[in-house]
Amino acid sequence: MTQYDKDRRSLELEGGERDYNRVENNEEETAAEIAPFNTVGTAPYRGVDADDAVTETDDAAAGKGVGTFAVVLSILSLFFLPIILGAAGIIVGFVSRRNGATALGNWAIGIGAVSIILTVFFSPFF
């Protein structure tokens, strides 16, 4: 018999350890894994402080860079490898939209889609 087998303590809450009012009113706390979150990536229900402001600025700059890369891929797809570069432009466009560069992401998605559609319709003639 080990020392752990001798331990007979209960894990149940007793007496004043349990807050019955919060449980009855459905006010119990939930974990962050199941709590709703916003698309920016900040923690929900938290006030914005100086560190968050710097992070949001860095995220916006990163989204703009990814968006520019997506537009470049989509424009290049108009001239060569339209299926591959167009699909890559669309995928990276969705990533840039998620990172905050919605206009650049939308343009990349649109140009990439037009490139693929034009290739599918006009490739039989060449």
XYZ file of N, CA and C in Angstrom:
378
model
N 0.849 -1.167 0.000
C 0.000 0.000 0.000
C 0.904 1.242 0.000
N 0.682 2.127 -0.954
C 1.508 3.328 -1.074
C 0.908 4.460 -0.249
N 1.645 5.544 -0.194
C 1.165 6.688 0.570
C -0.064 7.318 -0.078
N -0.228 7.142 -1.400
C -1.370 7.718 -2.083
C -2.651 6.928 -1.807
N -2.519 5.649 -1.540
C -3.686 4.839 -1.220
C -4.228 5.171 0.166
N -3.390 5.657 1.054
C -3.811 5.980 2.418
C -4.591 7.291 2.478
N -4.427 8.131 1.459
C -5.071 9.445 1.462
C -6.554 9.292 1.152
N -7.405 9.660 2.089
C -8.846 9.496 1.935
C -9.569 10.855 1.890
N -8.842 11.906 1.522
C -9.483 13.216 1.464
C -10.486 13.273 0.318
N -11.527 14.035 0.497
C -12.564 14.179 -0.514
C -12.260 15.388 -1.394
N -12.579 15.273 -2.653
C -12.399 16.387 -3.564
C -13.661 17.231 -3.710
N -14.716 16.859 -3.046
C -15.978 17.588 -3.101
C -15.878 18.861 -2.263
N -16.543 19.925 -2.732
C -16.590 21.170 -1.971
C -17.563 21.023 -0.820
N -17.187 21.566 0.331
C -18.013 21.429 1.525
C -18.374 22.796 2.072
N -19.560 22.894 2.635
C -19.984 24.087 3.374
C -19.868 25.368 2.568
N -19.084 26.307 3.085
C -18.957 27.616 2.459
C -18.029 27.650 1.264
N -17.467 26.518 0.893
C -16.546 26.502 -0.239
C -17.269 26.654 -1.580
N -18.530 26.339 -1.623
C -19.272 26.386 -2.871
C -20.195 27.603 -2.851
N -20.219 28.344 -3.932
C -21.063 29.526 -4.053
C -22.336 29.135 -4.802
N -23.380 28.802 -4.049
C -24.611 28.290 -4.657
C -25.351 29.356 -5.459
N -25.256 30.622 -5.062
C -25.984 31.674 -5.775
C -25.485 31.818 -7.209
N -24.192 31.755 -7.420
C -23.647 31.897 -8.776
C -24.033 30.708 -9.639
N -24.055 29.513 -9.068
C -24.399 28.323 -9.831
C -25.868 28.336 -10.215
N -26.726 28.735 -9.291
C -28.156 28.756 -9.562
C -28.524 29.829 -10.575
N -27.797 30.930 -10.614
C -28.092 32.023 -11.542
C -27.308 31.922 -12.841
N -26.645 30.810 -13.083
C -25.846 30.596 -14.296
C -24.792 31.677 -14.491
N -24.136 32.094 -13.431
C -23.092 33.098 -13.507
C -21.712 32.494 -13.311
N -21.596 31.186 -13.449
C -20.293 30.582 -13.219
C -19.339 30.963 -14.339
N -18.077 30.968 -14.010
C -17.035 31.371 -14.949
C -16.745 30.242 -15.924
N -16.537 30.595 -17.188
C -16.186 29.587 -18.191
C -14.737 29.774 -18.601
N -14.162 28.754 -19.149
C -12.770 28.816 -19.566
C -12.641 29.591 -20.870
N -11.444 30.086 -21.133
C -11.192 30.860 -22.343
C -11.299 30.006 -23.600
N -11.141 28.691 -23.478
C -11.211 27.829 -24.653
C -12.611 27.770 -25.238
N -13.634 27.991 -24.426
C -14.994 27.931 -24.941
C -15.659 29.293 -24.976
N -14.969 30.323 -24.540
C -15.532 31.667 -24.570
C -15.426 32.214 -25.988
N -16.369 33.066 -26.408
C -16.291 33.635 -27.759
C -15.082 34.556 -27.867
N -14.534 34.640 -29.055
C -13.386 35.519 -29.273
C -13.623 36.342 -30.525
N -12.949 37.470 -30.613
C -13.099 38.306 -31.800
C -12.025 37.952 -32.824
N -12.115 38.510 -34.015
C -11.231 38.095 -35.100
C -9.858 38.746 -35.035
N -9.689 39.768 -34.214
C -8.397 40.432 -34.128
C -7.401 39.587 -33.358
N -7.870 38.774 -32.445
C -6.996 37.900 -31.682
C -6.731 38.356 -30.272
N -7.388 39.439 -29.843
C -7.204 39.873 -28.465
C -8.129 39.073 -27.566
N -7.831 39.036 -26.304
C -8.649 38.284 -25.354
C -10.015 38.957 -25.215
N -11.087 38.183 -25.090
C -12.416 38.785 -24.977
C -12.636 39.441 -23.628
N -13.490 40.436 -23.617
C -13.920 41.111 -22.393
C -12.765 41.719 -21.613
N -11.769 42.208 -22.305
C -10.630 42.788 -21.618
C -10.456 44.216 -22.099
N -10.155 45.112 -21.201
C -9.921 46.489 -21.570
C -8.629 46.632 -22.365
N -8.556 47.658 -23.190
C -7.377 47.870 -24.017
C -6.374 48.677 -23.214
N -5.159 48.179 -23.122
C -4.103 48.931 -22.473
C -3.006 49.225 -23.486
N -1.914 49.806 -23.042
C -0.852 50.250 -23.945
C -0.228 49.090 -24.713
N -0.055 47.944 -24.081
C 0.546 46.799 -24.764
C -0.337 46.307 -25.900
N -1.652 46.298 -25.705
C -2.571 45.863 -26.751
C -2.562 46.825 -27.927
N -2.445 48.124 -27.661
C -2.429 49.107 -28.738
C -1.219 48.895 -29.635
N -0.074 48.590 -29.050
C 1.123 48.332 -29.841
C 0.954 47.056 -30.649
N 0.381 46.032 -30.078
C 0.178 44.766 -30.773
C -0.771 44.941 -31.948
N -1.858 45.709 -31.766
C -2.797 45.925 -32.854
C -2.147 46.686 -33.994
N -1.270 47.639 -33.708
C -0.563 48.361 -34.750
C 0.363 47.426 -35.513
N 1.076 46.554 -34.802
C 1.945 45.590 -35.461
C 1.147 44.616 -36.307
N -0.032 44.187 -35.829
C -0.882 43.288 -36.593
C -1.374 43.945 -37.869
N -1.728 45.220 -37.797
C -2.194 45.933 -38.984
C -1.079 46.050 -40.021
N 0.142 46.319 -39.563
C 1.268 46.403 -40.489
C 1.560 45.045 -41.113
N 1.457 43.976 -40.323
C 1.679 42.634 -40.856
C 0.588 42.275 -41.855
N -0.652 42.649 -41.577
C -1.752 42.382 -42.501
C -1.580 43.123 -43.807
N -1.058 44.345 -43.744
C -0.839 45.125 -44.958
C 0.257 44.497 -45.817
N 1.307 43.988 -45.176
C 2.372 43.318 -45.926
C 1.886 42.041 -46.588
N 1.097 41.255 -45.859
C 0.544 40.025 -46.417
C -0.429 40.368 -47.541
N -1.216 41.414 -47.373
C -2.153 41.842 -48.413
C -1.451 42.282 -49.680
N -0.349 43.018 -49.527
C 0.426 43.440 -50.696
C 1.002 42.231 -51.423
N 1.506 41.265 -50.683
C 2.034 40.035 -51.280
C 0.934 39.282 -52.029
N -0.273 39.260 -51.468
C -1.393 38.575 -52.108
C -1.774 39.248 -53.423
N -1.792 40.579 -53.444
C -2.124 41.295 -54.673
C -1.055 41.062 -55.731
N 0.215 41.057 -55.315
C 1.307 40.798 -56.264
C 1.162 39.397 -56.859
N 0.867 38.399 -56.044
C 0.653 37.040 -56.550
C -0.498 37.003 -57.552
N -1.575 37.671 -57.236
C -2.737 37.655 -58.118
C -2.463 38.364 -59.434
N -1.731 39.473 -59.391
C -1.393 40.181 -60.634
C -0.435 39.345 -61.476
N 0.541 38.709 -60.842
C 1.442 37.828 -61.589
C 0.691 36.666 -62.222
N -0.394 36.224 -61.593
C -1.164 35.110 -62.155
C -1.852 35.486 -63.458
N -2.011 36.776 -63.732
C -2.589 37.193 -65.007
C -1.633 36.926 -66.169
N -0.337 36.834 -65.893
C 0.658 36.712 -66.960
C 1.247 35.311 -67.096
N 1.449 34.594 -65.996
C 1.935 33.220 -66.101
C 1.504 32.397 -64.889
N 1.398 31.081 -65.108
C 0.922 30.128 -64.103
C -0.368 30.603 -63.427
N -1.406 30.849 -64.223
C -2.607 31.466 -63.641
C -3.327 30.597 -62.608
N -3.363 29.284 -62.792
C -4.083 28.448 -61.837
C -3.339 28.418 -60.497
N -2.029 28.226 -60.563
C -1.238 28.099 -59.330
C -1.133 29.436 -58.600
N -0.694 30.475 -59.329
C -0.527 31.776 -58.672
C -1.869 32.409 -58.324
N -2.910 32.163 -59.127
C -4.238 32.679 -58.803
C -4.780 32.053 -57.527
N -4.622 30.733 -57.413
C -5.066 30.058 -56.192
C -4.263 30.534 -54.982
N -2.958 30.700 -55.161
C -2.132 31.197 -54.055
C -2.539 32.616 -53.670
N -2.837 33.455 -54.665
C -3.290 34.819 -54.383
C -4.607 34.843 -53.618
N -5.511 33.931 -53.980
C -6.802 33.857 -53.278
C -6.595 33.418 -51.832
N -5.782 32.402 -51.629
C -5.554 31.898 -50.269
C -4.882 32.951 -49.400
N -3.830 33.573 -49.931
C -3.123 34.607 -49.152
C -4.023 35.831 -48.971
N -4.936 36.074 -49.918
C -5.911 37.163 -49.771
C -6.822 36.943 -48.582
N -7.279 35.695 -48.408
C -8.104 35.398 -47.231
C -7.305 35.561 -45.938
N -6.035 35.190 -45.967
C -5.189 35.358 -44.780
C -5.026 36.844 -44.456
N -4.815 37.664 -45.485
C -4.635 39.100 -45.237
C -5.933 39.741 -44.745
N -7.081 39.271 -45.245
C -8.348 39.790 -44.713
C -8.479 39.469 -43.242
N -8.069 38.281 -42.850
C -8.159 37.887 -41.443
C -7.193 38.698 -40.576
N -6.084 39.137 -41.157
C -5.104 39.929 -40.406
C -5.424 41.406 -40.396
N -6.508 41.821 -41.036
C -6.919 43.215 -40.934
C -6.825 44.021 -42.204
N -6.193 43.541 -43.245
C -6.077 44.273 -44.509
C -7.199 43.810 -45.435
N -8.413 44.266 -45.148
C -9.572 43.753 -45.892
C -9.584 44.209 -47.342
N -9.227 45.453 -47.614
C -9.268 45.962 -48.992
C -8.254 45.225 -49.868
N -7.026 45.102 -49.386
C -6.011 44.391 -50.166
C -6.382 42.920 -50.341
N -6.920 42.324 -49.305
C -7.348 40.927 -49.392
C -8.461 40.731 -50.397
N -9.428 41.643 -50.391
C -10.530 41.544 -51.353
C -10.034 41.700 -52.788
N -9.117 42.647 -53.014
C -8.555 42.826 -54.351
C -7.793 41.587 -54.800
N -7.022 41.017 -53.915
C -6.263 39.813 -54.266
C -7.189 38.657 -54.601
N -8.238 38.491 -53.833
C -9.204 37.421 -54.086
C -9.892 37.646 -55.433
N -10.296 38.864 -55.680
C -10.979 39.178 -56.945
C -10.097 38.981 -58.157
N -8.880 39.501 -58.113
C -7.967 39.384 -59.259
C -7.575 37.922 -59.472
N -7.319 37.192 -58.413
C -6.982 35.776 -58.538
C -8.124 34.978 -59.136
N -9.358 35.269 -58.711
C -10.530 34.567 -59.249
C -10.729 34.889 -60.720
N -10.579 36.159 -61.103
C -10.706 36.554 -62.515
C -9.646 35.861 -63.355
N -8.434 35.785 -62.849
C -7.360 35.120 -63.579
C -7.668 33.648 -63.821
N -8.161 32.970 -62.810
C -8.495 31.547 -62.962
C -9.672 31.368 -63.919
N -10.690 32.202 -63.793
C -11.868 32.090 -64.664
C -11.497 32.345 -66.114
N -10.690 33.392 -66.364
C -10.257 33.670 -67.738
C -9.441 32.520 -68.310
N -8.610 31.926 -67.507
C -7.798 30.799 -67.978
C -8.671 29.603 -68.328
N -9.646 29.314 -67.494
C -10.517 28.161 -67.745
C -11.338 28.360 -69.015
N -11.821 29.573 -69.243
C -12.664 29.809 -70.414
C -11.869 30.005 -71.703
N -10.699 30.618 -71.660
C -9.972 30.927 -72.881
C -8.857 29.960 -73.213
N -8.484 29.060 -72.324
C -7.402 28.121 -72.646
C -7.757 27.140 -73.750
N -9.025 26.742 -73.946
C -9.304 25.828 -75.074
C -9.062 26.465 -76.447
N -9.049 27.766 -76.526
C -8.872 28.442 -77.820
C -7.418 28.638 -78.209
N -6.498 28.335 -77.301
C -5.076 28.563 -77.619
C -4.327 27.290 -77.681
